[in-house]
Coordinates of C-alpha atoms and ligand atoms in Angstrom, one line a residue:
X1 CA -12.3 -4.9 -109.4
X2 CA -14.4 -6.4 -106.5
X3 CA -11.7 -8.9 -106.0
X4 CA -9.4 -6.1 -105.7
X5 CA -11.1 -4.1 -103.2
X6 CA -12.0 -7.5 -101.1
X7 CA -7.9 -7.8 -101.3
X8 CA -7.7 -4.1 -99.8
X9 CA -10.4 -4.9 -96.9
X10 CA -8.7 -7.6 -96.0
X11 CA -5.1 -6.2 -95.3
X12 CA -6.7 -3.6 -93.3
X13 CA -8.4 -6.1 -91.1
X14 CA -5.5 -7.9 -90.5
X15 CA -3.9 -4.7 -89.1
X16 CA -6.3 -3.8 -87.0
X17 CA -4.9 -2.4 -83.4
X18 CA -7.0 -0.5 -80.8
X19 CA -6.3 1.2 -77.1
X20 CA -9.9 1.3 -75.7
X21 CA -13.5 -0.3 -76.6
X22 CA -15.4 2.4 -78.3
X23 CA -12.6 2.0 -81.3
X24 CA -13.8 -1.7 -81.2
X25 CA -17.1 -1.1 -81.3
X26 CA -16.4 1.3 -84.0
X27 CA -14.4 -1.2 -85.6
X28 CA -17.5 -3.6 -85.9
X29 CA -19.8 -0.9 -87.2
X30 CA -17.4 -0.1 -89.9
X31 CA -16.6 -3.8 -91.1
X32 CA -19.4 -5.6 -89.7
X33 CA -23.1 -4.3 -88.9
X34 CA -25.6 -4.1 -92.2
X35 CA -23.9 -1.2 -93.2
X36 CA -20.9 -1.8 -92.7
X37 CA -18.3 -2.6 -95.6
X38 CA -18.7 -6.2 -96.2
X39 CA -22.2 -5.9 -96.2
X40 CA -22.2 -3.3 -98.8
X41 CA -19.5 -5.9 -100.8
X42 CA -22.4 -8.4 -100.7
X43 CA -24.7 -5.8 -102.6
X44 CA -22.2 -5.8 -105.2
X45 CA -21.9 -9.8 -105.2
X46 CA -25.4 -9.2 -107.0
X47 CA -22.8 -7.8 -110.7
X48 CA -20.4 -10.3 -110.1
X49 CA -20.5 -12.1 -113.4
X50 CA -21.8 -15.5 -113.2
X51 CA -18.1 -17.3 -113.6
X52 CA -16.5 -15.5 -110.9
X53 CA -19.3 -15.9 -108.3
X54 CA -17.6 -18.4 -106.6
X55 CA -14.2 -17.5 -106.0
X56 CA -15.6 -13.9 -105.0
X57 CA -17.9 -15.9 -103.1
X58 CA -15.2 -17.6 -101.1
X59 CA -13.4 -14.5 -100.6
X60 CA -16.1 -12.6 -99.3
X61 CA -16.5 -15.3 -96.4
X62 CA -12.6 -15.3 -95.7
X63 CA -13.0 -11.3 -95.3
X64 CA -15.8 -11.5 -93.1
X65 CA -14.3 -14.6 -90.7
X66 CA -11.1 -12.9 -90.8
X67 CA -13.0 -9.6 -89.5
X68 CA -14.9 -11.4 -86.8
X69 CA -12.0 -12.9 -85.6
X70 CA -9.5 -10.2 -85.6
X71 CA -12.3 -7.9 -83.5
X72 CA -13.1 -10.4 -81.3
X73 CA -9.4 -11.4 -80.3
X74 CA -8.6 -7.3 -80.1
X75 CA -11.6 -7.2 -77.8
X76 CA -10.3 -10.3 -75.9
X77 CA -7.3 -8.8 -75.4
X78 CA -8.7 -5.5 -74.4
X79 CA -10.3 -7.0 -71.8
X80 CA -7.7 -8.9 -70.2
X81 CA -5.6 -6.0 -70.0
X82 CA -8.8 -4.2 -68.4
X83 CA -8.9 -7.2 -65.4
X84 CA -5.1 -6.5 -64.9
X85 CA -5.3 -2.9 -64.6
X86 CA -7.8 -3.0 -61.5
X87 CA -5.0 -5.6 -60.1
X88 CA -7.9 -7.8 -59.1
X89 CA -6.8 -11.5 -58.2
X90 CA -9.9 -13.6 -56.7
X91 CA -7.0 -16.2 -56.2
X92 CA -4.9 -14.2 -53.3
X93 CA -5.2 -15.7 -49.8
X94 CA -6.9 -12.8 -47.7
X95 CA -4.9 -10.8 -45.9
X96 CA -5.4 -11.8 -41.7
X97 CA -7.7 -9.7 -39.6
X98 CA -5.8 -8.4 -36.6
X99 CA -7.8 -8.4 -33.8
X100 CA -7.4 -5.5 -31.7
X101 CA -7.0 -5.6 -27.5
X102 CA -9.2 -4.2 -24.3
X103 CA -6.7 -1.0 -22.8
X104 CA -5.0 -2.0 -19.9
X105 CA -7.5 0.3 -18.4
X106 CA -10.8 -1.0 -19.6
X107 CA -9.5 -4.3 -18.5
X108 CA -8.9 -3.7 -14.9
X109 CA -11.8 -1.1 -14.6
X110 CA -14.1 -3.9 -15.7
X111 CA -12.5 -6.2 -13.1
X112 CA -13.4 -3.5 -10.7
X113 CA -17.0 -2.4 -11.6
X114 CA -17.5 -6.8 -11.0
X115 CA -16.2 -6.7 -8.2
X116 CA -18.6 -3.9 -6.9
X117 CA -21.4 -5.7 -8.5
X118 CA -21.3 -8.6 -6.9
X119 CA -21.4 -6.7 -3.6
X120 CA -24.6 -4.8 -4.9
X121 CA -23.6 -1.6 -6.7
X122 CA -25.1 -0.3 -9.5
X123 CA -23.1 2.0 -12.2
X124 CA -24.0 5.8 -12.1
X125 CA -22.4 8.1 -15.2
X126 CA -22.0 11.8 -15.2
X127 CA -20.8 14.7 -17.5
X128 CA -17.0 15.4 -17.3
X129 CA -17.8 19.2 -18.4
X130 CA -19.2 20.1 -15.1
X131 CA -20.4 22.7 -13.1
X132 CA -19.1 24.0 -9.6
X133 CA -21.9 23.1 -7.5
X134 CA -21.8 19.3 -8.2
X135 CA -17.9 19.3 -8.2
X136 CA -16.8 21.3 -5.1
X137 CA -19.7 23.2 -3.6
X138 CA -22.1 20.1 -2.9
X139 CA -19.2 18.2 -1.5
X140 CA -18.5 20.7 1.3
X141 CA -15.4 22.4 -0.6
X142 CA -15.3 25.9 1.4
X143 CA -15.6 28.9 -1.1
X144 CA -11.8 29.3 -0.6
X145 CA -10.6 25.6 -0.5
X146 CA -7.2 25.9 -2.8
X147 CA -8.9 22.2 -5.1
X148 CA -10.9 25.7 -6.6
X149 CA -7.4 26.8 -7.4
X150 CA -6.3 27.5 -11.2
X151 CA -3.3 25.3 -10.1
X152 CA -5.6 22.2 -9.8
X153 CA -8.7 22.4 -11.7
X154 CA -9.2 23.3 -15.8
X155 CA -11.9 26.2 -15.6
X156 CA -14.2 26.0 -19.0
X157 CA -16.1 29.3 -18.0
X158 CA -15.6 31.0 -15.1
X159 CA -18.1 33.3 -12.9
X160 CA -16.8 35.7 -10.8
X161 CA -20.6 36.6 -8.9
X162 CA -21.0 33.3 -8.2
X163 CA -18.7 30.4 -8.1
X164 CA -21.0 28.1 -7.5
X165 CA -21.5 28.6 -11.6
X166 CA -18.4 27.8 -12.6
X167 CA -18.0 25.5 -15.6
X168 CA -15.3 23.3 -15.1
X169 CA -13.4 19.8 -16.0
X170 CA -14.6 17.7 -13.4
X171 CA -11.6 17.0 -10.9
X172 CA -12.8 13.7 -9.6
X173 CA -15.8 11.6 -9.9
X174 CA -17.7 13.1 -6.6
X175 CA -19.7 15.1 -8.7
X176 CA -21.3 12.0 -10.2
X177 CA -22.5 11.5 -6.5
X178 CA -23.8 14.7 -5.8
X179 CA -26.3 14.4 -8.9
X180 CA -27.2 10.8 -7.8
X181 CA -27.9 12.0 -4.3
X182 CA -30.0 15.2 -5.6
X183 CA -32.3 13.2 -6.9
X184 CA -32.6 9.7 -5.5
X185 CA -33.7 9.2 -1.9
X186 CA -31.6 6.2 -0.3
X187 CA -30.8 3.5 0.2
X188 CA -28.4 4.0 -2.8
X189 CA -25.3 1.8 -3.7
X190 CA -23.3 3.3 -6.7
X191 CA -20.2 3.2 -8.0
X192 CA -19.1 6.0 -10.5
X193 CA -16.3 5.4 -13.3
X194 CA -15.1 8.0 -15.4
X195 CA -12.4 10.5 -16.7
X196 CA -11.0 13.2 -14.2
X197 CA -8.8 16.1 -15.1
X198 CA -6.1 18.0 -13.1
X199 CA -4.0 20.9 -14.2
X200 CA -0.5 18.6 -13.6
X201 CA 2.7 19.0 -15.4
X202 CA 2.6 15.4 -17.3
X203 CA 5.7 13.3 -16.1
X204 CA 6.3 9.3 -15.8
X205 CA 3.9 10.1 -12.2
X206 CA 1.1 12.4 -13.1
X207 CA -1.1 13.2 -16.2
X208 CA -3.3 15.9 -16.6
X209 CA -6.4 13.2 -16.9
X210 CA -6.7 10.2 -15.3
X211 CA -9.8 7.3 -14.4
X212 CA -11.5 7.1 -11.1
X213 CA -14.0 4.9 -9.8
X214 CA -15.6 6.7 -6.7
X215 CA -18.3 4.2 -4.5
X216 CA -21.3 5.5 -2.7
X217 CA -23.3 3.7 -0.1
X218 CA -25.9 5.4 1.9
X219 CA -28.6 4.2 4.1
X220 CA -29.9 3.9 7.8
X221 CA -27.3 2.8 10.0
X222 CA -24.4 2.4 7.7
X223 CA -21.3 2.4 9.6
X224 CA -17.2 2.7 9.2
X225 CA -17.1 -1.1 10.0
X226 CA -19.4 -2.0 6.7
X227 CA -16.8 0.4 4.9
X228 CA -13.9 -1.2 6.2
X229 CA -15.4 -4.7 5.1
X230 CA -16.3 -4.0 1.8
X231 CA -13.0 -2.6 1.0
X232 CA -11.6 -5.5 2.4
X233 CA -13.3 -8.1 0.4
X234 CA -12.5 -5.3 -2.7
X235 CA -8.9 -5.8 -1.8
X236 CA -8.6 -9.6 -1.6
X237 CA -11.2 -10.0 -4.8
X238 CA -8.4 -7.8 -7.2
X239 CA -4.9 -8.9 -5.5
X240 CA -5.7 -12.4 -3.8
X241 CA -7.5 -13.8 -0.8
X242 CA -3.9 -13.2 1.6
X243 CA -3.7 -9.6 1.0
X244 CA -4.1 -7.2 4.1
X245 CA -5.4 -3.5 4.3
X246 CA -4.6 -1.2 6.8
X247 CA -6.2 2.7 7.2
X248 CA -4.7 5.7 7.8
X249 CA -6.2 8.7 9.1
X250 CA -6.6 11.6 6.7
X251 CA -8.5 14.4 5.6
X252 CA -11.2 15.2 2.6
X253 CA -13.8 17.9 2.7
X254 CA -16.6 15.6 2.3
X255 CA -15.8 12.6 4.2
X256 CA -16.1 12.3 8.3
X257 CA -13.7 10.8 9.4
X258 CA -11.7 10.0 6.4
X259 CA -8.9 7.5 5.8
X260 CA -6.4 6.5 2.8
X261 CA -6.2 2.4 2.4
X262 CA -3.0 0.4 1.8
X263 CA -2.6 -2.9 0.5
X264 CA 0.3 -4.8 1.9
X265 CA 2.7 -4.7 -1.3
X266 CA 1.8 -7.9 -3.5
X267 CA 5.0 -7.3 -5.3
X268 CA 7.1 -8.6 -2.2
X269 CA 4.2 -10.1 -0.2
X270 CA 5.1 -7.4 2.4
X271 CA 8.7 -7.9 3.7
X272 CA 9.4 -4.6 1.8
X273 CA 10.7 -3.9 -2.0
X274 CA 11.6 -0.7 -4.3
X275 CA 8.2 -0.6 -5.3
X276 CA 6.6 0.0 -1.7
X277 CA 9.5 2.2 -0.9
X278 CA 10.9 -0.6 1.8
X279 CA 7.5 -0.3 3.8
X280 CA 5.4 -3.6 2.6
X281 CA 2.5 -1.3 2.0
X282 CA 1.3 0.9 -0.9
X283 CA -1.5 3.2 -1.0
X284 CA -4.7 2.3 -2.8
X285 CA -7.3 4.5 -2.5
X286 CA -9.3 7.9 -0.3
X287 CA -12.0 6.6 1.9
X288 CA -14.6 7.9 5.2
X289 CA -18.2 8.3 6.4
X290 CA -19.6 10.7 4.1
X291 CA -20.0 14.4 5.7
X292 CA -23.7 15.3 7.0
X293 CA -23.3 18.4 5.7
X294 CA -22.7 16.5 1.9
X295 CA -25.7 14.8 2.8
X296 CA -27.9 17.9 4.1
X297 CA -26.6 20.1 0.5
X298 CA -28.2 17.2 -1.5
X299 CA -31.3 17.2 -0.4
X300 CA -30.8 13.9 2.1
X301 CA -31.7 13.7 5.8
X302 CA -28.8 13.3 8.1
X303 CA -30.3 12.4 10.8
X304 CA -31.7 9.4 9.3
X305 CA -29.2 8.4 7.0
X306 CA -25.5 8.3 6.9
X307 CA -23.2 6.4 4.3
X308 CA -19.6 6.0 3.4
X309 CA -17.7 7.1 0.1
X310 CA -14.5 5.5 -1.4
X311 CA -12.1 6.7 -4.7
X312 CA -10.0 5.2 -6.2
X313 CA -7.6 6.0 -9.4
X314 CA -7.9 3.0 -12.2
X315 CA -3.9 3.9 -12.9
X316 CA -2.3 3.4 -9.7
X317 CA -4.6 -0.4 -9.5
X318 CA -3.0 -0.6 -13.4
X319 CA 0.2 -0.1 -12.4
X320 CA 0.4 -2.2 -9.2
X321 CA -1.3 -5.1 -10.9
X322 CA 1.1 -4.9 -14.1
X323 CA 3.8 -2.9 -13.2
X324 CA 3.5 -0.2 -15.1
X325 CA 6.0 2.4 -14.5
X326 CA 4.8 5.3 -17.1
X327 CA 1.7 6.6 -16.8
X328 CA 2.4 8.1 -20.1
X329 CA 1.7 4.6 -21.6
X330 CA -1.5 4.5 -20.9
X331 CA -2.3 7.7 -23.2
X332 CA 0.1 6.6 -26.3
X333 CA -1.2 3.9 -27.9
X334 CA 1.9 2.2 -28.6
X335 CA 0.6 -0.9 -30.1
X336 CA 3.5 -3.1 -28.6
X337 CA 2.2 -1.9 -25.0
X338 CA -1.2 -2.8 -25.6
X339 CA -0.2 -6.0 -27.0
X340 CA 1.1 -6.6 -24.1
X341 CA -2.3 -7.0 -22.5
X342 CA -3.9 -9.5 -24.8
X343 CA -3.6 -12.5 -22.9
X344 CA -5.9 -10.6 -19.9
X345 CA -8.4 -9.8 -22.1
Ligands
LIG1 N1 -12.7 12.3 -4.5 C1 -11.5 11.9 -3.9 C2 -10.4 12.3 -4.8 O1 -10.6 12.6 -5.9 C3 -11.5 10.5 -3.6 C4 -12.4 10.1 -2.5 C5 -13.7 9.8 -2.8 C6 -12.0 10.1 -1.1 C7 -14.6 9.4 -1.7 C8 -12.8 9.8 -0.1 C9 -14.1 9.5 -0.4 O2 -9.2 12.3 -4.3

């Protein structure tokens, strides 16, 4: 009977299959725990008659390692297939970090803000939501100067009683100057980096946002000659010690006298290429003695102080040092462009 029965358990055992743990662990409370079905076979060990003890004895144990082994090889299994699943191998070789690269942009922004550094300017940051006063009105832009145009400038809010009020993408980095001057009293030596915005159809030429770095210097008796210096040394610092500058007369609202600067091309070295249009020079930057009348709107004495004020754009230096004939390129982030840049990091 017993031996019967043991016969039974242990076909069953042998057969035993499972998809997930809790049928394991259910396995090992049905065969295995106190009262579980061999135990309760022991309790009848007690009846055995004395003769057959031993063989039932023996078969009992069989059963019972049989169990034991058959649930801890389906739990074995289990498990392995578990550690596959999750497709987890400590073995692999990592996969490489790619490092990423500076923007063209950063990169020769940074040159320029060391440049200025070493001559003494300090850094000065503004908001590129800004307001008409700071933009336009503080730097002597007459209430009907066409920069206030729709054409040029992206209006946020605008204020029809009072223009000054105007909310507005800041057009160039001026107005970063105005706040400095409105509430530091000279000497002062900035230079302001930043984002600038222009309502322009983007093409291979122009962009609707582009980076400026705008200089400030005012003190007593600062002339045209200590402009034309320090834009000299600026020039020869970022292209090489044998580039030349020349100025050109021109005309901004808050500069007085104002000039543009050229560098002699350092493409052709200045005998004259496609890229300086066959004239050995190209254009660089927007320059003068800042107006009294900028001065006097801030809040700084003209009559003691004057200054000079310089701008430059961060793309036209990009593309003269690297050639860069897109300025969509900058704006992409076509990985193969920037890549290209890695070596001037
Ligand atoms: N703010 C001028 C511009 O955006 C650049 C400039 C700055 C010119 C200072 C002269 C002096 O074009």
């Amino acid at each position: 009977m017993i031996l019967d029965k043991i016969e039974k358990l242990l076909e069953e055992v042998k057969g035993l299959t499972a998809s997930n743990a809790e049928e394991i662990e259910a396995m090992r409370l049905k065969y295995l725990s106190k009262k579980g079905e061999i135990n309760a076979l022991m309790a009848d060990f007690r009846n055995v008659p004395a003769e057959q003890k031993k063989e039932v004895g023996i078969k009992i144990n069989e059963l019972k390692q049989t169990a034991l082994e058959r649930i801890n090889s389906l739990r074995e299994q289990f498990e392995t297939a578990e550690a596959q699943d999750d497709d987890l191998d400590l073995t692999r070789t990592a996969y490489p970090i790619e490092l990423g690269t500076r923007h063209p942009l950063t990169i020769v922004k940074n040159e320029i803000i060391n440049i200025f550094s070493r001559m003494g300017f300090t850094l000065a940051d503004g908001p590129e939501v800004e307001d008409d006063l700071h933009v336009f009105t503080k730097m002597n832009f007459a209430a009907d100067h066409p920069a206030r145009d729709m054409q040029d400038t992206f209006f946020v809010e605008s204020n029809p009683d009072d223009v000054t009020k105007n909310i507005l993408l800041r057009s160039h980095t001026s107005s970063v100057q105005a706040r400095v001057m409105e509430t530091t009293q000279p000497p002062i030596r900035i230079i302001c980096p930043g984002r600038v915005y222009r309502n322009e159809a983007i093409t291979a030429r122009a962009h609707c946002f582009f980076h400026q770095i705008e200089g400030l210097y005012i003190d007593k008796n600062v002339s045209f000659t200590d402009l034309k210096q320090v834009l000299l040394t600026f020039a020869r610092e970022l292209f090489g010690p044998d580039t030349k500058i020349r100025l050109r007369p021109s005309y901004f609202p808050f500069t007085e006298p104002s000039a543009e600067m050229d560098i002699s091309c350092h493409i052709c070295g200045g005998k004259g290429c496609g890229f300086c249009k066959h004239t050995g020079w190209v254009e660089i930057l927007g320059c003068g003695m800042v107006d009294p009348n900028v001065l006097e709107l801030c809040g700084i004495d003209s009559k003691v102080y004057s200054g000079y004020a310089f701008g430059l754009g961060v793309e036209r230096i990009t593309n003269l040092k690297y050639q860069v004939s897109d300025l969509r390129m900058f704006s992409e982030n076509d990985v193969r462009f920037l890549r290209e840049f890695e070596s001037a990091n």
